[in-house]
Amino acid sequence: MAIAMPDENALPAGPRRDLVEAVHALYRDAGRPGTRAMADAITRDQSLDATIAHETLNHLLHGRAVPDWRRLESTVRHLAKNSVHRPDPDAVALRFHALWDTERDARTPNPVPTPVPRLADPPTTARTPDPNHGGEPPPDAETPPPATPEPSPGTPTSRAPEPGRAERTHLRALELYRELGDADGQATALDALADIKRTHGRGAEEEELRLRTITLYRDAGRHTAHAGALVRLGWARRWRHDYLGAAHTHRQALELHEHLDDRPGRADALLGLGIALLLAGDHADAEPVLRESRECNRTLERRQQQAEATLNLGSALGKRGDLEGAEALHAQALELYRDLHDRHARARGLDALGDARRDLDDPAGAEPLHAEALGLYRDVGDRYGQANALTGQGRALRALGNHTEAKPLHREAHRLWEEAGSHRGRAVALLDLSHIRNALGDHSQATSLQRQALELFTELDDDHSRADTLLALGCTHQYLGDHTGAEPLLEQALDLYRAFGDRAQQARTLTALGHTHHALDR
């Protein structure tokens, strides 16, 4: 039976509707075949790179889900071959890749308990820490002027920051502790300096300071402090996208906490390990670790940590296809967060839960959670939290196709990060703004914003975010028809992803690079 195009109540206007409408046009021209017949034909066609299940085709045509690029490409090439108009399959694939890329950019797949600032939407795939926690749609006809101006092309965005007052004070304390031979004092000062580096998004410098702290505690025989420092190093590595390194560090911390019979420390190490495994894509191993962390924190009556474990356990279930179980756990996490007396902790939890709902393709459910978190952050005067919540709310609105409403939120986030002196936050906001510019068809301005973000990520020595930005910039050059400019950008991104061993991003970059090579060969 033929599948009809869903109406706007079932599939609101936005990037996904644009993509699904284009698929339906091909599907109609190919005679509206059954999904089982399509899946069987695609499986038999050896010229196609990937097979696709008939259930996945059904979800795609109903607008409920979008497959990965390889499966979508096989689908549209098959439909193009069977279309009465016989369009060029390569041209069809290139057009659909742009639609797929825009739809994917409207989603952010990263459940983490308490991160600030967020990294930008795909192709960026990771998030950074809360300093307090350890066919394109046309522009709208009328756009109200934003309170905060968008950074202009050519605006200087990067300079080596002078140490702030707090950093200078801790450095003086560190020097005195060294003169006194006080290892504990040195470790305390190094930890405080690492927290400052984290606040400003300088992950490489934070990780170096954490390692020095661990050495001091280990050499002094301070086992409990050593284990706690390992947990903090694990968070630092996770925020730098080194998920396997983070998991290894949290396992070391877990082993030490178990030896010390430190139940709260063990619960913290389990939570860190579970989230690192979740972000590494090892959902099957993450689930039992997060269940154990949840139970440990429930027994210890640590409601905030219990809520974080519950939230991320829900995300692990969602990643494994148990959406009903994920929704139930997220509802439990929401209840736990709202019961917290600490408004700051409640805000962080609501914000993180909003991220998790967006990750499970529920931007309509995410947007009010981010808005509620924003109000709480404003009440407690937390600029970092406000910027984070504005980012989440803006991304939820973008996923709903409301780019005009999202734009001033991302601009306000950029202003707050700039005031706070966070280079990383500014880079994230610039990328968010570039995604909006691309969605509205202003690819030249998107290019300028992405280059500013690239400069900042390069200064921060954040190679993973630099690779993601190079990929985004290369795709924007493709939108402009500048494949000569896109090629070296995509090749640089590919080299970085190979160095990280990130196979998923390698594949995505190769796909984009293949389109550029095809265009140049013609």
CSV table of C-alpha atoms in Angstrom, one decimal, residues 171 176 208 219 289 342 346 455:
chain,number,residue,atom,x,y,z
A,171,LEU,CA,49.9,30.6,40.9
A,176,LEU,CA,54.8,29.2,48.1
A,208,GLU,CA,48.2,18.5,32.0
A,219,ASP,CA,53.8,9.9,45.4
A,289,VAL,CA,27.4,0.4,34.7
A,342,ASP,CA,19.5,23.5,45.1
A,346,ARG,CA,18.0,21.7,39.4
A,455,GLU,CA,40.7,30.1,14.7
